Coordinates of N, CA and C in Angstrom, one line a residue:
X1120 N 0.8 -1.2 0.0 CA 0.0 0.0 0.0 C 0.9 1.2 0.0
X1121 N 0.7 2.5 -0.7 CA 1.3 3.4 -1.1 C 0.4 4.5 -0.3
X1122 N 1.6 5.1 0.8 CA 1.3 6.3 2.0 C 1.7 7.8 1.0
X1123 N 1.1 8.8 1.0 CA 1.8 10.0 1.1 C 2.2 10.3 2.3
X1124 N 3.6 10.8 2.3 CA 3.8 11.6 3.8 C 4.0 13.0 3.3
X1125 N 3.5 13.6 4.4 CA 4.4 15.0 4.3 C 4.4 15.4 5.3
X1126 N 6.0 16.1 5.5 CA 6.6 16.2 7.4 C 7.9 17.2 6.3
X1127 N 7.7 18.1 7.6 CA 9.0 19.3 7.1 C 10.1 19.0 7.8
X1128 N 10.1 18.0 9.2 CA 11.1 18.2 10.1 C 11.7 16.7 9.2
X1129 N 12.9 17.0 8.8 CA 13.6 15.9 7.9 C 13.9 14.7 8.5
X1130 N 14.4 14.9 9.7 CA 14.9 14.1 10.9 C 13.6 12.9 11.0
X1131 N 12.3 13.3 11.1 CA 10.9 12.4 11.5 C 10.5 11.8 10.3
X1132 N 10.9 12.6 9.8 CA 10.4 12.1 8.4 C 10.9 10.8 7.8
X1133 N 11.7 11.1 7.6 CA 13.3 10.0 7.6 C 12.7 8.5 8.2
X1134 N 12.7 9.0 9.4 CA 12.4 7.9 10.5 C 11.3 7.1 10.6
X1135 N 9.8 8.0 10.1 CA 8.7 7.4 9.8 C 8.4 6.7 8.2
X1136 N 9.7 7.4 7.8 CA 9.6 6.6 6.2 C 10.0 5.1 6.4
X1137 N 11.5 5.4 7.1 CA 11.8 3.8 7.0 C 10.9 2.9 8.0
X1138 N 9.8 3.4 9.1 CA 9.2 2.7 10.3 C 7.8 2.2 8.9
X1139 N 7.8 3.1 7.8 CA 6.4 2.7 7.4 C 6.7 1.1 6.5
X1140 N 8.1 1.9 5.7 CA 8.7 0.8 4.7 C 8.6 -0.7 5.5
X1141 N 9.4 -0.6 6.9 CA 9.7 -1.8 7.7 C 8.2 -2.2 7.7
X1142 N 7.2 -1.6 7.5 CA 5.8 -2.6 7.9 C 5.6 -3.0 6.3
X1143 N 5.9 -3.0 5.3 CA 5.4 -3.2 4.4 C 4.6 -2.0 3.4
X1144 N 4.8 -0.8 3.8 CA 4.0 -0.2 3.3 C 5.1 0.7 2.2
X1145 N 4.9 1.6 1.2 CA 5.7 2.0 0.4 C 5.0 3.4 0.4
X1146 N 6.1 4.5 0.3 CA 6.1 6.2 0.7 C 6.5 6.6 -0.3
X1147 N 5.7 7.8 -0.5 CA 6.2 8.8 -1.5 C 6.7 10.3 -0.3
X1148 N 7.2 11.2 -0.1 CA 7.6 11.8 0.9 C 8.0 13.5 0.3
X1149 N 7.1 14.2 1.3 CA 7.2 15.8 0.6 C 7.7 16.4 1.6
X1150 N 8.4 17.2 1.7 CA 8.6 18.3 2.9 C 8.0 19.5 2.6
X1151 N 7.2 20.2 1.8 CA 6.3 21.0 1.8 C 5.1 21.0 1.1
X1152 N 3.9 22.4 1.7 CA 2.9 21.7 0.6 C 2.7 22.1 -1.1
X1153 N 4.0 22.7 -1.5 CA 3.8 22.8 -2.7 C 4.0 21.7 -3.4
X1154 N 5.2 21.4 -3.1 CA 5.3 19.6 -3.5 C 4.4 18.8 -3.4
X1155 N 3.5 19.2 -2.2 CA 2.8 17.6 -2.2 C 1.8 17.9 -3.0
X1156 N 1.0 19.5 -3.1 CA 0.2 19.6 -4.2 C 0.5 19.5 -5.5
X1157 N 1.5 19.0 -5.9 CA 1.8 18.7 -7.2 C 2.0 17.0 -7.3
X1158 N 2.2 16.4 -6.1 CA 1.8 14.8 -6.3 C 0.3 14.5 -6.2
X1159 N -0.3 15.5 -5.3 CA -1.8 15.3 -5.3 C -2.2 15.5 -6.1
X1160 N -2.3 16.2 -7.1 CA -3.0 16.2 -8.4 C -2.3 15.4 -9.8
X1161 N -1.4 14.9 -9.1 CA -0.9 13.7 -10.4 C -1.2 12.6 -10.0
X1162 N -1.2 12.4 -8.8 CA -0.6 10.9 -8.5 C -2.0 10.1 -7.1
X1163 N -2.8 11.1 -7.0 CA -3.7 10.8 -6.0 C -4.3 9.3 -6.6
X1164 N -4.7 9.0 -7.3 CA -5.4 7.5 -7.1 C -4.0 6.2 -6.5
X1165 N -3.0 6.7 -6.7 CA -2.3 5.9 -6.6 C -1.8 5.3 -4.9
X1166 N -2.3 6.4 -4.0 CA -2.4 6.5 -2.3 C -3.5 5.7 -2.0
X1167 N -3.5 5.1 -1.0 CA -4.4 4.3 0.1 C -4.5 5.3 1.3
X1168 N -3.7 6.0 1.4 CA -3.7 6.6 2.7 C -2.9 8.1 2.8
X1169 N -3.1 9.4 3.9 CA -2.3 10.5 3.6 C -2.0 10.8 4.8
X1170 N -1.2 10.5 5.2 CA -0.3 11.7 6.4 C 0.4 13.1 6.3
X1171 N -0.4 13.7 7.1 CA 0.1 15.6 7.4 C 0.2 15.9 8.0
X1172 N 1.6 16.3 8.0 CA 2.1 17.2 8.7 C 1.1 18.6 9.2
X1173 N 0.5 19.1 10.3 CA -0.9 19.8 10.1 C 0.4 21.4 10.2
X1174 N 1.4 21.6 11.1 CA 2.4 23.2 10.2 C 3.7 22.5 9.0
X1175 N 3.5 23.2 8.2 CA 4.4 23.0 7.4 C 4.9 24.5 7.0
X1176 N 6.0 24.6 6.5 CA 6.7 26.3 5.8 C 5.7 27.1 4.9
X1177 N 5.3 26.2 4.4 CA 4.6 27.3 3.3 C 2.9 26.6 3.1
X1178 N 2.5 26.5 4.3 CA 0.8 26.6 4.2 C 1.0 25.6 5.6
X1179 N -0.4 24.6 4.9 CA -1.0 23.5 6.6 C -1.3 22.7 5.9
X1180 N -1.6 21.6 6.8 CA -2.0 20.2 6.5 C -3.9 20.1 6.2
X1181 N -3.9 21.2 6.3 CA -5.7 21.4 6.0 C -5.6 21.5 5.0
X1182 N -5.2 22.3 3.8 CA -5.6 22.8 3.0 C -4.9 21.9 1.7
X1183 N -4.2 20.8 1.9 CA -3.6 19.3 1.5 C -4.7 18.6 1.5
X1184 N -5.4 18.6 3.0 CA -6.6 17.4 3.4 C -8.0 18.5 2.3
X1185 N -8.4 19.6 2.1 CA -9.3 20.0 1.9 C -9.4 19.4 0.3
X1186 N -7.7 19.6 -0.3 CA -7.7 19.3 -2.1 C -7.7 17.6 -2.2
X1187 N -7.3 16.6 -0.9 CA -7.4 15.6 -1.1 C -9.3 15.1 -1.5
X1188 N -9.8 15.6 -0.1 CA -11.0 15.4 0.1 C -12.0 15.6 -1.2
X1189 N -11.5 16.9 -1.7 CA -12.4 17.3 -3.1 C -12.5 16.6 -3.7
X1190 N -11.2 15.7 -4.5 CA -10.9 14.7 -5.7 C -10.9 13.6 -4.9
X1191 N -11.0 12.8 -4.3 CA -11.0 11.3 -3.6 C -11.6 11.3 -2.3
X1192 N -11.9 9.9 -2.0 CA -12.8 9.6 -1.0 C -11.2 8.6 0.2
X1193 N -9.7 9.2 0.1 CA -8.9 8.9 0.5 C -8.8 9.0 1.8
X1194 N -8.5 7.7 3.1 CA -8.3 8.7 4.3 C -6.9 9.6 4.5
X1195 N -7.0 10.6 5.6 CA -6.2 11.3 5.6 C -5.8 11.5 7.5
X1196 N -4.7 11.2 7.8 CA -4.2 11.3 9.0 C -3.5 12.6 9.5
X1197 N -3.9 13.3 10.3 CA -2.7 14.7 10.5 C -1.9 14.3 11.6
X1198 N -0.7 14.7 11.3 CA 0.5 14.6 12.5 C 0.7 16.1 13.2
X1199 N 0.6 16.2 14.4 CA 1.2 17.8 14.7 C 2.0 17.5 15.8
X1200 N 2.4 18.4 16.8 CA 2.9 18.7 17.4 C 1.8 19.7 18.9
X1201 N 0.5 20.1 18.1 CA -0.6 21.1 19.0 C -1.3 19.9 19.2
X1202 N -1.2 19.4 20.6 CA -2.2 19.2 21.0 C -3.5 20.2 22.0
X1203 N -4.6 20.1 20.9 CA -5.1 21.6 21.0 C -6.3 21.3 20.0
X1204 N -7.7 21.0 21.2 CA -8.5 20.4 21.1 C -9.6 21.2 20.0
X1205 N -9.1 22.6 19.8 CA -9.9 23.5 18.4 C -9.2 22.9 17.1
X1206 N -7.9 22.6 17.5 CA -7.1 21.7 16.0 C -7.3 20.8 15.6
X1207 N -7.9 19.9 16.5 CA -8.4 18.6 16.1 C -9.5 18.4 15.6
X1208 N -10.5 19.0 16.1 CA -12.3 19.7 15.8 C -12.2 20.1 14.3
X1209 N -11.4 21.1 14.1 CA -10.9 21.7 12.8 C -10.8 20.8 11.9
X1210 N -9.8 19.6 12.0 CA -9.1 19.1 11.1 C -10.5 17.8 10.9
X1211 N -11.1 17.2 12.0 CA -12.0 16.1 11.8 C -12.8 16.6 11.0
X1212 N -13.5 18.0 10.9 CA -14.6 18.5 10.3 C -14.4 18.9 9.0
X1213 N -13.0 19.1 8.9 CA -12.3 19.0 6.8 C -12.3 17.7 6.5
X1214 N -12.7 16.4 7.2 CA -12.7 15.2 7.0 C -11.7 14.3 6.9
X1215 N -10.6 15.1 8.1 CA -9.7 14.2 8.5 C -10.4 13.1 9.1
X1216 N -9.5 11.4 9.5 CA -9.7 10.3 9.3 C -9.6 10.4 11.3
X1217 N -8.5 11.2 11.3 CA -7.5 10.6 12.4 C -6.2 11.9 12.8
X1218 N -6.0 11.8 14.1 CA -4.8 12.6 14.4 C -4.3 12.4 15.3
X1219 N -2.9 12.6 15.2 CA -2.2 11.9 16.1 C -1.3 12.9 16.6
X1220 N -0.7 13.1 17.8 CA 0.0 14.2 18.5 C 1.3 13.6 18.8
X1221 N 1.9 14.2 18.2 CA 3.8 14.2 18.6 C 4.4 14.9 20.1
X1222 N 5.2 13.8 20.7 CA 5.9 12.5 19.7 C 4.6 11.7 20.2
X1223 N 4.7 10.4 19.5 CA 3.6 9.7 19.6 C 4.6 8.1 19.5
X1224 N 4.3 7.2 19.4 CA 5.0 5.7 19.7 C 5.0 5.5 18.1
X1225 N 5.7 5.2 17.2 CA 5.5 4.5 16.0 C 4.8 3.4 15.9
X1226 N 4.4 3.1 16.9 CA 3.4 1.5 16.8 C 2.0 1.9 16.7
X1227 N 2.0 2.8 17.5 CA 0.3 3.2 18.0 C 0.2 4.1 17.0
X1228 N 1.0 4.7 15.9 CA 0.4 5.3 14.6 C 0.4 4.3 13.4
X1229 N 1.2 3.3 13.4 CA 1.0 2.0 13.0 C -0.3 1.2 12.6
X1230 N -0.8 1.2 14.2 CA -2.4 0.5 14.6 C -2.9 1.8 14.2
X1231 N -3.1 2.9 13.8 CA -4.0 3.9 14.2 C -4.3 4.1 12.1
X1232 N -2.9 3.9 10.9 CA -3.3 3.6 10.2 C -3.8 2.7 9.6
X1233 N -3.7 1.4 10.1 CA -4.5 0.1 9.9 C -5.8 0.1 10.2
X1234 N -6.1 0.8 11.6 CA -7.1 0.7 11.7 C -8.7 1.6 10.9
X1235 N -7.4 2.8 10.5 CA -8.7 3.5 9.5 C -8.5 3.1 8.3
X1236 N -7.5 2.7 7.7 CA -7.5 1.4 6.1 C -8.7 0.3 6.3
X1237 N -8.8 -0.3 7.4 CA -10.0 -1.2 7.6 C -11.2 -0.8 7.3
X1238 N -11.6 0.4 7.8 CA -12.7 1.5 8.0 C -13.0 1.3 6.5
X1239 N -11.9 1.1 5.3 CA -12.0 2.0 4.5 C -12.5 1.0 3.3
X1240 N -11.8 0.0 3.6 CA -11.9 -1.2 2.6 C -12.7 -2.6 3.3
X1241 N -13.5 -2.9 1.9 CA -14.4 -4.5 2.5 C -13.8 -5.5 2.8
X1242 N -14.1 -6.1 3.9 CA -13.1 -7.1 4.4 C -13.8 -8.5 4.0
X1243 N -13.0 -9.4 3.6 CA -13.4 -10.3 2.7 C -14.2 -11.3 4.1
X1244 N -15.4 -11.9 3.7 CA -15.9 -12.8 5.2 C -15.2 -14.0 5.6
X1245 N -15.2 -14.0 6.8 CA -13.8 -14.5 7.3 C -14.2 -16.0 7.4
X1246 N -13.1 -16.8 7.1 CA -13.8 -18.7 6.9 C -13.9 -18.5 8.9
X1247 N -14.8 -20.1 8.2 CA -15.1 -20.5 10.3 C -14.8 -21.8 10.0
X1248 N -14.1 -22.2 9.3 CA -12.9 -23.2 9.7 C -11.9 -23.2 8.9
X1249 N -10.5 -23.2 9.8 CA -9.5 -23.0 8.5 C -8.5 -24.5 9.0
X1250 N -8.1 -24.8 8.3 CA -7.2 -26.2 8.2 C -5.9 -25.8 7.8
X1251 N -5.0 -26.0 8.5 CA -3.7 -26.3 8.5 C -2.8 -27.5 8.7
X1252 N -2.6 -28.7 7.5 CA -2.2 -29.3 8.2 C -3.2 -30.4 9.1
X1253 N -2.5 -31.0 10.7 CA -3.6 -31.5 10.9 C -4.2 -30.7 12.5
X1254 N -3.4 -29.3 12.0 CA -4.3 -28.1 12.6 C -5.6 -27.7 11.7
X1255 N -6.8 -27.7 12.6 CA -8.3 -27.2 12.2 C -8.4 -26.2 13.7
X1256 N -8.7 -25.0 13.2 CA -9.2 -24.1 13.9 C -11.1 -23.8 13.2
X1257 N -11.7 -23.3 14.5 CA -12.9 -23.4 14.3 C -13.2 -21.7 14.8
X1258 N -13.1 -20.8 14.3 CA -13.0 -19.0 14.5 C -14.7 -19.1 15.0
X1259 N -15.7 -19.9 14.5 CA -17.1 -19.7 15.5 C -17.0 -20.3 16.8
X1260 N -16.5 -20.9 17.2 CA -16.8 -21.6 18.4 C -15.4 -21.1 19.0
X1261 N -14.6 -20.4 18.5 CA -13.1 -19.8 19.3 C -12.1 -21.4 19.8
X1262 N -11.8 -22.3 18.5 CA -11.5 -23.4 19.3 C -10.3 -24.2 18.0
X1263 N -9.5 -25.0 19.0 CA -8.4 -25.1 18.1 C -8.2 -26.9 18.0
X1264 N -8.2 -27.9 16.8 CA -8.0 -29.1 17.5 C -7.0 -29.6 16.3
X1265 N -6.4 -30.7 16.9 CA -5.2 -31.3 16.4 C -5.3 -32.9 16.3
X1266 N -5.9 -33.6 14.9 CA -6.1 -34.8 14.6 C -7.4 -35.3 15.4
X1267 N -8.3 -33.9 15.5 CA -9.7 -33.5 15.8 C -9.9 -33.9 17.5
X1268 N -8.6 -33.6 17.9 CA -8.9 -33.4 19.8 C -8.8 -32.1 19.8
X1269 N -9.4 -31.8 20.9 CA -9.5 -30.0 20.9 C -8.0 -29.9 21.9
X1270 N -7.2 -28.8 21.5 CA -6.0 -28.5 21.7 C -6.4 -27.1 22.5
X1271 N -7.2 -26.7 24.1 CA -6.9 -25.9 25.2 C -6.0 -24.8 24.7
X1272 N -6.1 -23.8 24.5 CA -5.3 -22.6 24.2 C -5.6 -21.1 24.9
X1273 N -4.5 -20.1 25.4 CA -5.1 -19.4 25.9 C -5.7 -18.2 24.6
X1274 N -6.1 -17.3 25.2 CA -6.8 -16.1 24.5 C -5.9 -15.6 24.0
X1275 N -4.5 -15.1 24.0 CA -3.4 -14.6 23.1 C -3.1 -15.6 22.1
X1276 N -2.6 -17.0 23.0 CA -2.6 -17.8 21.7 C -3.2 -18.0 21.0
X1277 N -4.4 -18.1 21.0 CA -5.6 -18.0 19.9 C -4.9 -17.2 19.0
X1278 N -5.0 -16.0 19.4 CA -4.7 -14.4 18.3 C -3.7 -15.0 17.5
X1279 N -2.5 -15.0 18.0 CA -1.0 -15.3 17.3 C -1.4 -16.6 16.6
X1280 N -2.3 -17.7 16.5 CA -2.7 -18.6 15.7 C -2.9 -18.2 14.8
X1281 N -4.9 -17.3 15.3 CA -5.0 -16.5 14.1 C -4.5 -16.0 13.0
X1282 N -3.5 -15.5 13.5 CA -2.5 -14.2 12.6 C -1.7 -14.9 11.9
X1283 N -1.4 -16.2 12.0 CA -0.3 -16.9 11.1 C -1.5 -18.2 10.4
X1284 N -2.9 -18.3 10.6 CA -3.8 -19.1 9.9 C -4.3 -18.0 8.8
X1285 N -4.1 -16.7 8.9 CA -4.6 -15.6 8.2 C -3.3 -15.2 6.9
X1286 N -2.1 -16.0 6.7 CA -1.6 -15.5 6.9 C -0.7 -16.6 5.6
X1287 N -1.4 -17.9 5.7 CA -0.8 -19.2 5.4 C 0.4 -18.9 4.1
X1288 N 1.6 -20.0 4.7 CA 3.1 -19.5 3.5 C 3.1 -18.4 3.1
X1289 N 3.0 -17.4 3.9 CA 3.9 -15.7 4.2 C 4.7 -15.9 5.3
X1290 N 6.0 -15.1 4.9 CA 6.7 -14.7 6.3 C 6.5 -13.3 6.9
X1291 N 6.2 -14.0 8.6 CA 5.6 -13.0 9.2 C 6.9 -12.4 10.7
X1292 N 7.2 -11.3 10.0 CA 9.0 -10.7 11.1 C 8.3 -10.6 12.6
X1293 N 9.1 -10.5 13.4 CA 8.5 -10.6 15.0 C 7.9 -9.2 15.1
X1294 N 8.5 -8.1 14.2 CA 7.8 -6.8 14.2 C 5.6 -6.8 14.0
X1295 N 5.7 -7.6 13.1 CA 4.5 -7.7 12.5 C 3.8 -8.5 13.0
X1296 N 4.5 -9.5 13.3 CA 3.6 -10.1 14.3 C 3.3 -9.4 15.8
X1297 N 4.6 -9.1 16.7 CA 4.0 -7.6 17.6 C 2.9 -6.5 17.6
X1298 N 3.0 -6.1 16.1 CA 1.9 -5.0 15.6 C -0.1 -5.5 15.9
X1299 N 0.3 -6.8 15.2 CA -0.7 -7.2 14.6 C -1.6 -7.8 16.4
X1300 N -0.5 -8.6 16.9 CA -1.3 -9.0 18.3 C -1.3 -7.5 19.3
X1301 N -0.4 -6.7 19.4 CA -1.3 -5.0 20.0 C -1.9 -4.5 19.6
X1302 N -2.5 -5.1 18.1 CA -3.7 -3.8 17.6 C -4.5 -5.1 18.2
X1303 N -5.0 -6.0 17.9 CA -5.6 -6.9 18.5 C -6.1 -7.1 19.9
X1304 N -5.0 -7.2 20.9 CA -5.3 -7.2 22.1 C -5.9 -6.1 22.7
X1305 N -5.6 -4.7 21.6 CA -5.6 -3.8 22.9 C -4.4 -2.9 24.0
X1306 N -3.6 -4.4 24.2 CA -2.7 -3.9 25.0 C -1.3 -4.1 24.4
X1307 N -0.1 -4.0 25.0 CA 1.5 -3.8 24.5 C 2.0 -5.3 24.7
X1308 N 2.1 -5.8 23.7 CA 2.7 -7.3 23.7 C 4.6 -6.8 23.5
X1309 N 5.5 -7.7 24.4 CA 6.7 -6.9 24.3 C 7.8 -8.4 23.6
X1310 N 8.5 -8.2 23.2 CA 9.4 -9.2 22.5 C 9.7 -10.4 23.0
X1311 N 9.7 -10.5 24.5 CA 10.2 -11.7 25.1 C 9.0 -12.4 25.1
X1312 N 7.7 -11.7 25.0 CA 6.3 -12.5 25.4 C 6.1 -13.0 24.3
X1313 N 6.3 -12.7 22.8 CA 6.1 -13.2 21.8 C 6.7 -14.4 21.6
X1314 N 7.5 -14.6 22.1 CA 8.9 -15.6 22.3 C 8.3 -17.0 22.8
X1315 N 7.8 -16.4 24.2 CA 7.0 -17.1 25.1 C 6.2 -18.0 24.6
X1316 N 5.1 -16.9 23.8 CA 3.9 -17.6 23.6 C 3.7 -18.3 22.1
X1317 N 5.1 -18.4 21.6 CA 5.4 -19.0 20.6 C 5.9 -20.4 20.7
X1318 N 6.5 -20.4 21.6 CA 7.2 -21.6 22.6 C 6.1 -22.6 23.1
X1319 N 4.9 -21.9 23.4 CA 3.9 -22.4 24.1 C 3.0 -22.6 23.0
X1320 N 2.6 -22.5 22.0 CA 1.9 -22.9 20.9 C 2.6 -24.6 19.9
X1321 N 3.9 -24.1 20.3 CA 4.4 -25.0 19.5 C 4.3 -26.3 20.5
X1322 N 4.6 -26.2 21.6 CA 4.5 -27.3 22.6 C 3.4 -27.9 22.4
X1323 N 1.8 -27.2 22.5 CA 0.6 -27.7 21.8 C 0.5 -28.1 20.8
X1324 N 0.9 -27.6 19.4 CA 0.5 -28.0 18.1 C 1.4 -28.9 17.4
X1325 N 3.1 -29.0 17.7 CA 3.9 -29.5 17.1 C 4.1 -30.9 17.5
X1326 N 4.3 -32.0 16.4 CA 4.6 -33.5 17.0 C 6.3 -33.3 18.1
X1327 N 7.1 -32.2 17.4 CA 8.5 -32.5 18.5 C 8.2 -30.6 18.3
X1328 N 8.2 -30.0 19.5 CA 8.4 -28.9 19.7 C 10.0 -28.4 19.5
X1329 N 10.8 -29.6 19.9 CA 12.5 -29.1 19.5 C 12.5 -28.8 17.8
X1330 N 11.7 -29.7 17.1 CA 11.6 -29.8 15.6 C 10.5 -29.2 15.2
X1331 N 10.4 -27.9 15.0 CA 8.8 -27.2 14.3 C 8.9 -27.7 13.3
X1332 N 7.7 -28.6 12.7 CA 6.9 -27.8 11.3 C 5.6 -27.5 10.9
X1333 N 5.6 -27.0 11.8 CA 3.9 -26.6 11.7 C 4.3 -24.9 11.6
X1334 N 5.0 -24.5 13.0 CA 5.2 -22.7 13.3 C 6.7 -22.6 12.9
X1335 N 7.2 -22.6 11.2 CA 8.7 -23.4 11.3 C 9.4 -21.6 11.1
X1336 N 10.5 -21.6 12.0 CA 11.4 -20.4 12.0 C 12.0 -19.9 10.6
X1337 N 11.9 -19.4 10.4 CA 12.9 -18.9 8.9 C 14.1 -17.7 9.1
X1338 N 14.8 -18.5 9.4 CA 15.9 -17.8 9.9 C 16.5 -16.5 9.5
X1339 N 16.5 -15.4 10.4 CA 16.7 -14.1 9.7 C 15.9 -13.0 9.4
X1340 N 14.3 -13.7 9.4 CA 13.3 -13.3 8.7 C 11.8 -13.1 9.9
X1341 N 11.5 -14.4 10.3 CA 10.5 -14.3 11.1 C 10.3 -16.1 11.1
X1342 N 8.9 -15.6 10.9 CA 8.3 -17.4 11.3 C 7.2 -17.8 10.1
X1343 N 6.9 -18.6 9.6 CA 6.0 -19.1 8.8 C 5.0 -20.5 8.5
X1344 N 4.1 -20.3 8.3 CA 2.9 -21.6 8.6 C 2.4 -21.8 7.4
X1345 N 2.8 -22.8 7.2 CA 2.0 -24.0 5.9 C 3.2 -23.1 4.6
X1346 N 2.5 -23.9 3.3 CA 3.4 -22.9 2.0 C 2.7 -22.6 1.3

């Protein structure tokens, strides 16, 4: 998916490019709004999504969001620095998506554009049984079984199941998988937990937990289920 950014402070920008790139997502990047108004009127169908900068040198992030809004039904996220409850009012009522106040965590802007891309696009209906192998998950009844005994799992491991039954022969990096189970849970899943509860899945699902191949490592990369 292809982001517009636009951010004047070079330093954030930089840093949110490569944090967007690391998730998969691919940037076009303006440092002011003259530039970006000359990508917007070339290149708009080509964005899923718009981040602004809401001060920039030579105008605002409103008046970026007001020319998006005219020609496309694109969401549009503002970045500022004002937290400043007439700026936000402002900016939702030009039909911003979403705003976020600096600094802010790269993750929770992360979840925060996933979560309005959802908003945005139909989500295909989701199967209520998926087979892996001689893993069968049952997503109606929340239930997991292995050579059709039901396999006890907790409520995270569910998720982290989920997310690699959703997912089948992709490689999924410990980043993305992190992202995907704290937009999910709600709360801050932290690196050693993933670890954990990866350990503990495989203990349940694997014939030799020393020997995955069901949750098999791909060294370098992340972890991957089925091909």
């Amino acid at each position: 998916m292809n982001i517009l950014l636009v951010e004047d402070d070079k330093t954030i920008a930089s840093g949110l490019e490569y944090s967007l790139q690391q998730d998969q997502f691919s940037t076009v990047l303006c440092h002011d709004v003259a530039s970006a108004k000359k990508v917007i009127a070339e290149q708009l169908d080509q964005f899923a999504l718009c981040l602004f900068d809401l001060s920039l040198p030579d105008g605002s992030g409103y008046e970026l969001c007001k020319m998006v809004k005219e020609q496309s039904d694109i969401p549009v996220i503002f970045l500022t620095a004002v937290d400043d409850e007439v700026n936000v009012v402002m900016g939702l009522d030009m039909g911003a998506d979403d705003y976020i106040t600096k600094p802010f965590r790269i993750r929770e802007l992360l979840s925060r554009i996933k979560s309005v891309l959802r908003r945005y696009q139909k989500q295909p209906q989701a199967k209520t049984i998926i087979e892996v192998d001689a893993i069968r998950i049952n997503t109606l009844e929340g239930k997991v079984y292995k050579h059709g005994d039901e396999i006890p799992v907790t409520a995270l491991e569910y998720r982290l199941l989920l997310i690699f039954a959703n997912h089948i022969g992709q490689i999924l990096s410990r980043n993305q998988l992190l992202e995907q189970i704290w937009d999910v849970a709600g709360d801050f899943v932290n690196d050693n937990t993933l670890t954990v509860y990866i350990k503990r899945l495989r203990e349940k699902l694997e014939d030799d937990p020393k020997d995955p191949t069901f949750i098999k490592t791909v060294r370098g990369l992340g972890y991957k289920v089925g091909e």
